[in-house]
Coordinates of C-alpha atoms (C1' of nucleotides) in Angstrom, one line a residue:
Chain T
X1 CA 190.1 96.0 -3.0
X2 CA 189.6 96.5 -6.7
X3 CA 191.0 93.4 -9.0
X4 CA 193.4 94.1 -11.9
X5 CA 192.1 94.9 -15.0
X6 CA 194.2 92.4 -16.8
X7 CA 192.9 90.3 -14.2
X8 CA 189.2 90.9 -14.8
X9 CA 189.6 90.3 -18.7
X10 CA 191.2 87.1 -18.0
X11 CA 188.1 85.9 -15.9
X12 CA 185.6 87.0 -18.0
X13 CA 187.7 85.4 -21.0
X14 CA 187.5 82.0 -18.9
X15 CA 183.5 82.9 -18.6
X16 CA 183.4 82.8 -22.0
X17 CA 185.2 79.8 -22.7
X18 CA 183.7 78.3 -20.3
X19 CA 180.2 78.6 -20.8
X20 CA 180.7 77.4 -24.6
X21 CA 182.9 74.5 -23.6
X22 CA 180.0 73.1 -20.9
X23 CA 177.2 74.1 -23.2
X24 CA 178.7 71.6 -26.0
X25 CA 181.0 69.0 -23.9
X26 CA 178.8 68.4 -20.6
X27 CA 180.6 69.6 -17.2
X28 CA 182.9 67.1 -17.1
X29 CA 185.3 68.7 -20.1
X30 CA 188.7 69.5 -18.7
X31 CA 189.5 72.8 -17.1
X32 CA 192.7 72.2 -19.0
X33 CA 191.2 72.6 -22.3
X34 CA 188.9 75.8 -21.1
X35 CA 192.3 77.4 -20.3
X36 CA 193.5 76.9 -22.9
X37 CA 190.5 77.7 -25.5
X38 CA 190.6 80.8 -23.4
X39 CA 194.4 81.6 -23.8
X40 CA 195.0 81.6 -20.2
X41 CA 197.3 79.2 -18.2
X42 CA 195.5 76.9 -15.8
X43 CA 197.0 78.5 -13.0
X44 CA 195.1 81.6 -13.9
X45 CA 192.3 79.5 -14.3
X46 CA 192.8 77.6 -10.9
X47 CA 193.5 81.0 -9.2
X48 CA 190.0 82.7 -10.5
X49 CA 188.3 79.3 -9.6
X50 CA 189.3 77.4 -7.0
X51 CA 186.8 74.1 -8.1
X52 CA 185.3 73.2 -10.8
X53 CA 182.0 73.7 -8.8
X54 CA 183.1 77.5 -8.8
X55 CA 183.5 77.9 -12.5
X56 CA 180.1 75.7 -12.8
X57 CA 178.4 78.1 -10.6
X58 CA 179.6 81.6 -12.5
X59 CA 178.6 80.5 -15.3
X60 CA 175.6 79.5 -13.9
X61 CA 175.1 82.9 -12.3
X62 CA 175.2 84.3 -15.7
X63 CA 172.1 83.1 -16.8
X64 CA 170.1 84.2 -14.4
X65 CA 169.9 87.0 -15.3
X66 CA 167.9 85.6 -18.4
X67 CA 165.3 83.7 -15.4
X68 CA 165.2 87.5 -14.7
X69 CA 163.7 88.3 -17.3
X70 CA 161.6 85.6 -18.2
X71 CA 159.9 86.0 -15.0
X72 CA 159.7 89.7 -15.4
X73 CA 157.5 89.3 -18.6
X74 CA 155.5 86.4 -17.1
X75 CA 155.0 88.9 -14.1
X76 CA 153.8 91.8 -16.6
X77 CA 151.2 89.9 -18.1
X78 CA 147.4 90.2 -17.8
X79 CA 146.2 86.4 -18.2
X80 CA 147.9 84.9 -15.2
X81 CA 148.0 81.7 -17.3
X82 CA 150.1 82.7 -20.5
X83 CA 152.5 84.0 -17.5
X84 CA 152.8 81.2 -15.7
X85 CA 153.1 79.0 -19.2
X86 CA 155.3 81.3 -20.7
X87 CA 157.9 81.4 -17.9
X88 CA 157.6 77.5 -17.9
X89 CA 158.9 77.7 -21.6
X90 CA 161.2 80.2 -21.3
X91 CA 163.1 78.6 -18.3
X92 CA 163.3 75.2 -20.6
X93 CA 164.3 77.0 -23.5
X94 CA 167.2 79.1 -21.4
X95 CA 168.2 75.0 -20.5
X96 CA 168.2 73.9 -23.9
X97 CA 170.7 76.7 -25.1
X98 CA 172.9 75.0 -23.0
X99 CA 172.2 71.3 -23.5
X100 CA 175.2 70.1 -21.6
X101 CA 174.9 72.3 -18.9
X102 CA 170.9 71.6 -18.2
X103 CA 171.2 70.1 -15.2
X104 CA 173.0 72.8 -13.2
X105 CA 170.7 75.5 -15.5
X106 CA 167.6 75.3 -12.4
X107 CA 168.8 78.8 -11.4
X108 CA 165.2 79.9 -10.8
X109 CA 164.7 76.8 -7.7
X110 CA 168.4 77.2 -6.7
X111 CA 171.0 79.1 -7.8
X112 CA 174.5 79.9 -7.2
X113 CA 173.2 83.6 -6.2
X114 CA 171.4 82.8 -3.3
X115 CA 169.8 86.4 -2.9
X116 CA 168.7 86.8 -6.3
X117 CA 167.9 83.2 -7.1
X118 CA 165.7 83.6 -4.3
X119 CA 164.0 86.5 -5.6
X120 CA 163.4 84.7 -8.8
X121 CA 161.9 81.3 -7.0
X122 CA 159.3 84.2 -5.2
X123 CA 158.6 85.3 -8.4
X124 CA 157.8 82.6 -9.9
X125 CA 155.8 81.5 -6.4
X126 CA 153.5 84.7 -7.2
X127 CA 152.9 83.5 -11.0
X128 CA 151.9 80.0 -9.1
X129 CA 149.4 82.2 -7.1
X130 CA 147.9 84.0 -9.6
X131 CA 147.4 81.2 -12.1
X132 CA 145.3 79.1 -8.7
X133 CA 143.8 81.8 -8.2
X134 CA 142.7 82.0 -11.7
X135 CA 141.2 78.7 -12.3
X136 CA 143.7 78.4 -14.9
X137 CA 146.5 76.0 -12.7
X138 CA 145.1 72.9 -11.2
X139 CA 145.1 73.2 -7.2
X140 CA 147.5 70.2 -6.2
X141 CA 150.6 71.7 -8.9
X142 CA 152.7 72.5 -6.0
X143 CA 155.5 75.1 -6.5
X144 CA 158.2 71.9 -6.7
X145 CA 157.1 70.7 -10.0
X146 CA 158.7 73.2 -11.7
X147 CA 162.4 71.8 -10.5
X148 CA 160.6 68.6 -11.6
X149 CA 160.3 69.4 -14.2
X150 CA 163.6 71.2 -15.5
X151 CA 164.7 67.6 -14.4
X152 CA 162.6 65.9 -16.5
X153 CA 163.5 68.4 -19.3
X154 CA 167.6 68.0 -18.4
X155 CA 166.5 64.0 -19.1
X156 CA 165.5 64.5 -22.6
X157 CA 167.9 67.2 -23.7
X158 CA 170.9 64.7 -22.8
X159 CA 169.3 62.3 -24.6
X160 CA 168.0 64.3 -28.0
X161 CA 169.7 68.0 -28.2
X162 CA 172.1 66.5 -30.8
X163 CA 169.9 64.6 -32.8
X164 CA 166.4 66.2 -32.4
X165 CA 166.9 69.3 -30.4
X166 CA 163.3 70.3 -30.7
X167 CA 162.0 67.4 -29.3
X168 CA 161.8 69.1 -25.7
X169 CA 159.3 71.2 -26.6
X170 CA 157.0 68.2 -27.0
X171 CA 157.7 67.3 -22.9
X172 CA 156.8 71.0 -22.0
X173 CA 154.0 71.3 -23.8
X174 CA 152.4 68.0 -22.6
X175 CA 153.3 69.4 -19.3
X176 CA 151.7 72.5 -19.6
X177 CA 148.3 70.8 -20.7
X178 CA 148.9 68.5 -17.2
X179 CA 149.2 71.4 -15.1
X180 CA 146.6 73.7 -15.9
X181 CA 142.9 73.0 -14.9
X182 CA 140.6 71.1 -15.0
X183 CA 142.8 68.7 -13.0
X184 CA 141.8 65.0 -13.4
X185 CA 142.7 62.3 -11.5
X186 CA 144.6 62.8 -7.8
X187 CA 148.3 63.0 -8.5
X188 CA 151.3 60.7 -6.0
X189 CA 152.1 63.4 -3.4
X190 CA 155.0 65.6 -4.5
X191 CA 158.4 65.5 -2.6
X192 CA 158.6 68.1 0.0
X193 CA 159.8 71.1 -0.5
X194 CA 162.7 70.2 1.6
X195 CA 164.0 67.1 -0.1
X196 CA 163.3 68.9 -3.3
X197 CA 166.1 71.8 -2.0
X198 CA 168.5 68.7 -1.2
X199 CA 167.7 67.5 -4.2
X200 CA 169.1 70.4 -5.6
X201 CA 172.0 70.6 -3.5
X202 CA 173.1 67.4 -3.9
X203 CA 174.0 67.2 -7.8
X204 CA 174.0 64.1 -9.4
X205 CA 177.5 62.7 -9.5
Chain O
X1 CA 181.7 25.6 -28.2
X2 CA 180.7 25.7 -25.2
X3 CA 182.2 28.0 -22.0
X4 CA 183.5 26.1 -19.2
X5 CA 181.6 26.1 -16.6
X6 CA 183.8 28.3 -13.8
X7 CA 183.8 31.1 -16.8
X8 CA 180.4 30.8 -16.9
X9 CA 179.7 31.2 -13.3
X10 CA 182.5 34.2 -13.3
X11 CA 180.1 36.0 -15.8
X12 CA 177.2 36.1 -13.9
X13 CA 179.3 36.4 -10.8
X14 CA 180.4 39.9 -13.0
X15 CA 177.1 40.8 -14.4
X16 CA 175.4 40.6 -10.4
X17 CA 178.3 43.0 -9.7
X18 CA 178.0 44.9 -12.4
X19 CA 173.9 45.4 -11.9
X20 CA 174.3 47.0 -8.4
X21 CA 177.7 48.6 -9.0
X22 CA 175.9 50.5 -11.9
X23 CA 173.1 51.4 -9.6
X24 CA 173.8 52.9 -7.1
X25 CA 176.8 54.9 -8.6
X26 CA 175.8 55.2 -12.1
X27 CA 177.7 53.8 -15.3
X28 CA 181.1 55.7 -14.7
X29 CA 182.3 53.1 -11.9
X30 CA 185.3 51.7 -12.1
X31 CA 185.2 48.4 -14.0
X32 CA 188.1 47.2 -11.6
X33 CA 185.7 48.2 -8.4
X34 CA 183.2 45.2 -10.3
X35 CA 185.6 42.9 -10.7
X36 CA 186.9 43.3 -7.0
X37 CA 182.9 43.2 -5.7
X38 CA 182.4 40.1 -8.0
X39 CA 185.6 38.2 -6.7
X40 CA 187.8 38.0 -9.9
X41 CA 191.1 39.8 -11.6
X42 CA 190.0 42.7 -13.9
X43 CA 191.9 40.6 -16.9
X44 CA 188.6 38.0 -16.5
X45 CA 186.2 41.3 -16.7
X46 CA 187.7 42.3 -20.0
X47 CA 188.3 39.0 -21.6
X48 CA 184.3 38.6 -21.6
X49 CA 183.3 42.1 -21.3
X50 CA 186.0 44.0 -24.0
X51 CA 184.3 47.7 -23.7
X52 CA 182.2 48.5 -21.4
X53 CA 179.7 49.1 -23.4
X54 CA 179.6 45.5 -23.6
X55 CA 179.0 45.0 -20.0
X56 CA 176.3 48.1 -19.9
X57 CA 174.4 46.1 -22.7
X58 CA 174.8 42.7 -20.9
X59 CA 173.5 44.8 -18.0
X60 CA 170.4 46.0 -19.8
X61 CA 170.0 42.9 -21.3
X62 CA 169.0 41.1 -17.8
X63 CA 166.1 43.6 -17.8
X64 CA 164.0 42.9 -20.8
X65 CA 162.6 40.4 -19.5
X66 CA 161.0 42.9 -16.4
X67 CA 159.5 44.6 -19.5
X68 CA 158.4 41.4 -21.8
X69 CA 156.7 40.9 -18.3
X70 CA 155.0 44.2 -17.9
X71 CA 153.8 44.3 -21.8
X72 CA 152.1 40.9 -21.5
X73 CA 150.3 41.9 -18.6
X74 CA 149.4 44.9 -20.5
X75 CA 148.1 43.5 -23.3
X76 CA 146.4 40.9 -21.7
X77 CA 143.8 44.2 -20.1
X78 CA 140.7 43.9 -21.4
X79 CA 140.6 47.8 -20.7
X80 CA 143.1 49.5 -23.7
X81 CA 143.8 52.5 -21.3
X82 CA 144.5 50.3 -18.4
X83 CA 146.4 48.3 -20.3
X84 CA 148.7 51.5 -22.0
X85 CA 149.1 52.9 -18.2
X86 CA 149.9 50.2 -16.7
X87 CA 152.5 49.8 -19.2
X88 CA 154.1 53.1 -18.9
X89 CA 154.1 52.8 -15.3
X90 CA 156.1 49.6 -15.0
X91 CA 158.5 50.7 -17.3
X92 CA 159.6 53.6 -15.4
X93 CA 159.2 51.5 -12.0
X94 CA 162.1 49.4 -14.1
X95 CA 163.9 52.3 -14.5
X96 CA 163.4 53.6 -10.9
X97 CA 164.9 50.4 -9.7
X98 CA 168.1 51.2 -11.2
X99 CA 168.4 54.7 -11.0
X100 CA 172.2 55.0 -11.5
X101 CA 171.5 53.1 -15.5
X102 CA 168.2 54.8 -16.2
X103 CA 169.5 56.3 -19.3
X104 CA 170.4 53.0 -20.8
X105 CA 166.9 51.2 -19.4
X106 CA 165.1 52.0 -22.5
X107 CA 164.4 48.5 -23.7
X108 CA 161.3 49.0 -24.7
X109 CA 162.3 51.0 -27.7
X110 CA 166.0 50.2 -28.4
X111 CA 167.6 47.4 -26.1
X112 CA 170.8 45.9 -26.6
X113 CA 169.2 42.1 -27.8
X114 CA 167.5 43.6 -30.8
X115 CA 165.1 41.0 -31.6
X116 CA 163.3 41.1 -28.2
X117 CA 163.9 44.6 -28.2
X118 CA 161.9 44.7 -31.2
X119 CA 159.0 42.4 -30.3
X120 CA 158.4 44.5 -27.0
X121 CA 158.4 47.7 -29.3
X122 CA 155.8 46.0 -31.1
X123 CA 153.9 44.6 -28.1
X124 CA 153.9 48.3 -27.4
X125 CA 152.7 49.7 -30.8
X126 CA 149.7 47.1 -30.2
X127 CA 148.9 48.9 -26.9
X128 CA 148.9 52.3 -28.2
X129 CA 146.9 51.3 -31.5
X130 CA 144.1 49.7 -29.0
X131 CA 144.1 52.8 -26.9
X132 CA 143.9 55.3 -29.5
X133 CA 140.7 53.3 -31.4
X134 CA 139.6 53.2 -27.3
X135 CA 139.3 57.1 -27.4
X136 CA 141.2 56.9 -24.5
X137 CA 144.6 57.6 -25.7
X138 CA 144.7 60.9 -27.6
X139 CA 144.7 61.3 -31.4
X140 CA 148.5 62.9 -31.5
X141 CA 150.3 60.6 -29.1
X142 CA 153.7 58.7 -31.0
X143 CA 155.1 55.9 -30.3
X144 CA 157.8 58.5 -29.4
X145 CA 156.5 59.9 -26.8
X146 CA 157.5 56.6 -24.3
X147 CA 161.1 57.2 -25.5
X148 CA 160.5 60.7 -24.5
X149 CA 158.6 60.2 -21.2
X150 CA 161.6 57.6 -20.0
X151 CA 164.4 59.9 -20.8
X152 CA 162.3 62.6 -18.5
X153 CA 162.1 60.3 -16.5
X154 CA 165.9 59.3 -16.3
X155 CA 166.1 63.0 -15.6
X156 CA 164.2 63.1 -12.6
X157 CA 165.4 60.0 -11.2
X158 CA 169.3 61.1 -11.7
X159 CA 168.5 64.0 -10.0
X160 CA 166.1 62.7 -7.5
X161 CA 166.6 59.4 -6.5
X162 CA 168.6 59.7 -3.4
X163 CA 166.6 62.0 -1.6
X164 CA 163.1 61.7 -2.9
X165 CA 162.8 58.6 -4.8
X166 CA 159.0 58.6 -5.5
X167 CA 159.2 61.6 -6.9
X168 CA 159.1 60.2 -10.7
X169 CA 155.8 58.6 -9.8
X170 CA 154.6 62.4 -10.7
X171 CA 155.5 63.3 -13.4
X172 CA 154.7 60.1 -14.5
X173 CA 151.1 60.6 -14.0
X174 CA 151.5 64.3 -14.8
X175 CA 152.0 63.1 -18.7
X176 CA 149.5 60.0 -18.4
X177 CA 146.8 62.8 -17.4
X178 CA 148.1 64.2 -20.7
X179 CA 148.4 61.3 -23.0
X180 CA 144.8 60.4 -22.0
X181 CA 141.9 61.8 -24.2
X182 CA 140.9 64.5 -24.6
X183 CA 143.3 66.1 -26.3
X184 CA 143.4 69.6 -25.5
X185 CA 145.5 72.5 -27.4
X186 CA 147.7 70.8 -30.2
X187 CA 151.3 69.8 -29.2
X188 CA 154.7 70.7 -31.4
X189 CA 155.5 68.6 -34.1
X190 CA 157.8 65.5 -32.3
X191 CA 161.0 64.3 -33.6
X192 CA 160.6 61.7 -36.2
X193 CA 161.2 58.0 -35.8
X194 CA 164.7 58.2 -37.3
X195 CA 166.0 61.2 -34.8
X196 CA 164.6 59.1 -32.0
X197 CA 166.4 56.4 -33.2
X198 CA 169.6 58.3 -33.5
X199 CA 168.7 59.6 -30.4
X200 CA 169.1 56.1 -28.3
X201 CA 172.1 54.9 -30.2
X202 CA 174.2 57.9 -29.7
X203 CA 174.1 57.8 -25.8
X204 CA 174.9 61.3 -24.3
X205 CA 178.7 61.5 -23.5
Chain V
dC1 C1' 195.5 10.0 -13.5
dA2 C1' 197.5 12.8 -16.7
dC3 C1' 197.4 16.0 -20.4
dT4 C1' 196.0 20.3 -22.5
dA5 C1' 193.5 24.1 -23.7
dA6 C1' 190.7 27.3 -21.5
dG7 C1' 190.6 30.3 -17.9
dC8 C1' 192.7 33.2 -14.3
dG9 C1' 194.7 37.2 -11.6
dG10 C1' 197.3 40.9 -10.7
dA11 C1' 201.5 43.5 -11.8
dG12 C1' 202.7 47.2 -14.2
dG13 C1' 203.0 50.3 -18.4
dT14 C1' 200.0 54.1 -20.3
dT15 C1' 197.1 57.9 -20.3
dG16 C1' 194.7 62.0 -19.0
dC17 C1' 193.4 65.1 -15.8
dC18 C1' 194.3 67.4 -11.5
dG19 C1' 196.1 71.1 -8.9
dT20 C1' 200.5 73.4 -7.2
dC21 C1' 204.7 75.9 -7.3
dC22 C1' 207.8 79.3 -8.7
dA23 C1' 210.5 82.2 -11.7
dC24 C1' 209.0 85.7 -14.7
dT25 C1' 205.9 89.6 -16.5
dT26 C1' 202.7 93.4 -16.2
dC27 C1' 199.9 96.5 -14.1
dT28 C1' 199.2 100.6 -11.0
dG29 C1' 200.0 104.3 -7.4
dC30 C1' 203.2 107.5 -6.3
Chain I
dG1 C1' 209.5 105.8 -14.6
dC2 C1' 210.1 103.1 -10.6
dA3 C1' 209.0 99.9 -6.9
dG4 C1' 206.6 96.2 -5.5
dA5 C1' 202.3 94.1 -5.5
dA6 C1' 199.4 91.5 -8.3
dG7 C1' 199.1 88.4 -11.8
dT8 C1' 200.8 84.8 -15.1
dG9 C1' 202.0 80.4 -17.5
dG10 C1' 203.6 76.0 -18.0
dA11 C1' 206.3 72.5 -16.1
dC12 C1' 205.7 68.9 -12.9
dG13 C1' 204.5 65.3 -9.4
dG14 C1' 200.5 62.7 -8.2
dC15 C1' 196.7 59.9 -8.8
dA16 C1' 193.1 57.1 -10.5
dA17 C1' 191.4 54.4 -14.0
dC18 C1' 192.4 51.9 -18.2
dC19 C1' 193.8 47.7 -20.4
dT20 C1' 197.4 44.2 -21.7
dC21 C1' 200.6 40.7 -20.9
dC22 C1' 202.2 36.5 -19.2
dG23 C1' 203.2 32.8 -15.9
dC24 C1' 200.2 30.0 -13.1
dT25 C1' 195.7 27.2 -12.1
dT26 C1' 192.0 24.3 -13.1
dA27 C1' 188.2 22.1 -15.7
dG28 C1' 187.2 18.6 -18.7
dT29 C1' 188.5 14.5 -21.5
dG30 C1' 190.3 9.8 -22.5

DNA sequence: CACTAAGCGGAGGTTGCCGTCCACTTCTGC
DNA sequence: GCAGAAGTGGACGGCAACCTCCGCTTAGTG
């Protein structure tokens, strides 16, 4: 069953709103005011939307799209480390365009599209391989450092992206010179990968 | 003047309530959920604590001595690295304990009682300066970078701290590993004193 | 012990957001 | 172009937290 094309306008006109509204308010803005920066009632908006986890998560879904294609160019390249590092940035830097919305913006560990979010985490999984194989990634980086890290990188966006919103770029790249080889000192084990997923399910407040 | 002594012992009684109130379900609680836990009317909350702000900071307040402690011990190293480390490590421990107010435990670089605030900030200065003539700290660290590491920090706790709650203790030593000398490729330019400044006055929402 | 000012608690008005309901409008297939 | 299904908006009741007001209680003093 196809939906109305007035219908479809309306919810991408929510998208829209939407997206800008979390990017510069944090997720907690009212759905009221999204309705009504998007000229819709909040019915409509109810009706497209059930929760606000719903809304949260299509706009979520939008962005992958932009994991996507980070990964695909960290995929195409020759040196396995400039892939792997440049993907790294890329995912922080599709975060910081949305400071408010960073900590739902880990679409590439676990997104609202299961099936494709997946297919971005194996992705990323084979630029993990390639860079061990390499010599260029330290052996113990484990394939959850990279939520870890968005974490870490949510942490300092809340605290700078209005007063100093380059200052992220300072945690990646001090990152980036942890993870790649030669590895020094042994590292606290890493969560497993399961706690990490609940960790991800589970969102903060 | 002096407070009478059953408003004295109703602000502490409101200040123990507040500490694991704000804990373990961050700062948003319901101020009349503390004054219920703590055993008085909400009217006695307010009348000491106007804002809550006010009760965040008396919060925060309790803490600096955790971090007077920690700096003493690290200045008190003979070895300047050790010292540094150690440092940065108890300070995120601090935070860790209290993962629901990690974004408002940074005393070490702007607490609510500014004069101690200030002499720890120093303390630390002192540590970095030793470390850097060491070798053992690298030439491009700032003082900036702990502001930094324990909003990452707050990032991974908030987002990890009910289901893998060592999990800090990583990327903790990830960024020691890359604090410590040598420096490798050179890192962005960070944000300057002021914006971090800004940074921790203006707390996110 | 008695007096008084400091302190207390909780009732209740206020606000802001939620989420639903329903009378009205607009699409779309025939 | 018409029928009716699909979609719409905003009014509305509910709720949860805020914060103030005021009559009562109690600590401290002489």
């Amino acid at each position: 069953m196809m939906m109305r094309a007035d219908a479809a306008r309306n919810r991408e006109l929510i998208l829209d709103a939407a997206c800008h509204a979390f990017a510069d308010r944090g997720p907690d803005v009212p759905l009221e005011e999204i309705a009504a920066v998007a000229g819709v009632g909040v019915a409509t908006l109810y009706r497209r939307f059930p929760t606000r986890e719903d809304l949260l998560e299509a706009v979520a879904s939008r962005h992958i799209e932009l994991y996507e294609k980070a990964l695909r160019k960290g995929l195409a390249d020759p040196d396995p480390w400039r892939g792997f590092s440049g993907f790294v940035r890329a995912a922080t830097e599709i975060q910081a365009r949305q400071p408010g919305l960073a900590e739902v913006l880990m679409v590439p560990c676990h997104g609202p599209d299961e099936a494709r979010s997946a297919a971005v985490f194996e992705g990323y999984l084979e630029l993990v391989h390639r860079a061990k194989l390499d010599g260029s990634l330290r052996e113990d980086y484990v394939p959850e450092d990279l939520p870890m890290l968005l974490m870490a990188n949510a942490g300092v966006l809340r605290g700078t992206s209005a007063t100093a919103p380059r200052a992220f770029k300072r945690l990646v790249e001090y990152l980036l010179q942890a993870f790649s080889c030669p590895s020094r000192r042994p590292l606290p084990a890493p969560p497993t990968p399961a706690q990490m997923h609940r960790a991800m399910n589970n969102p903060a407040d």
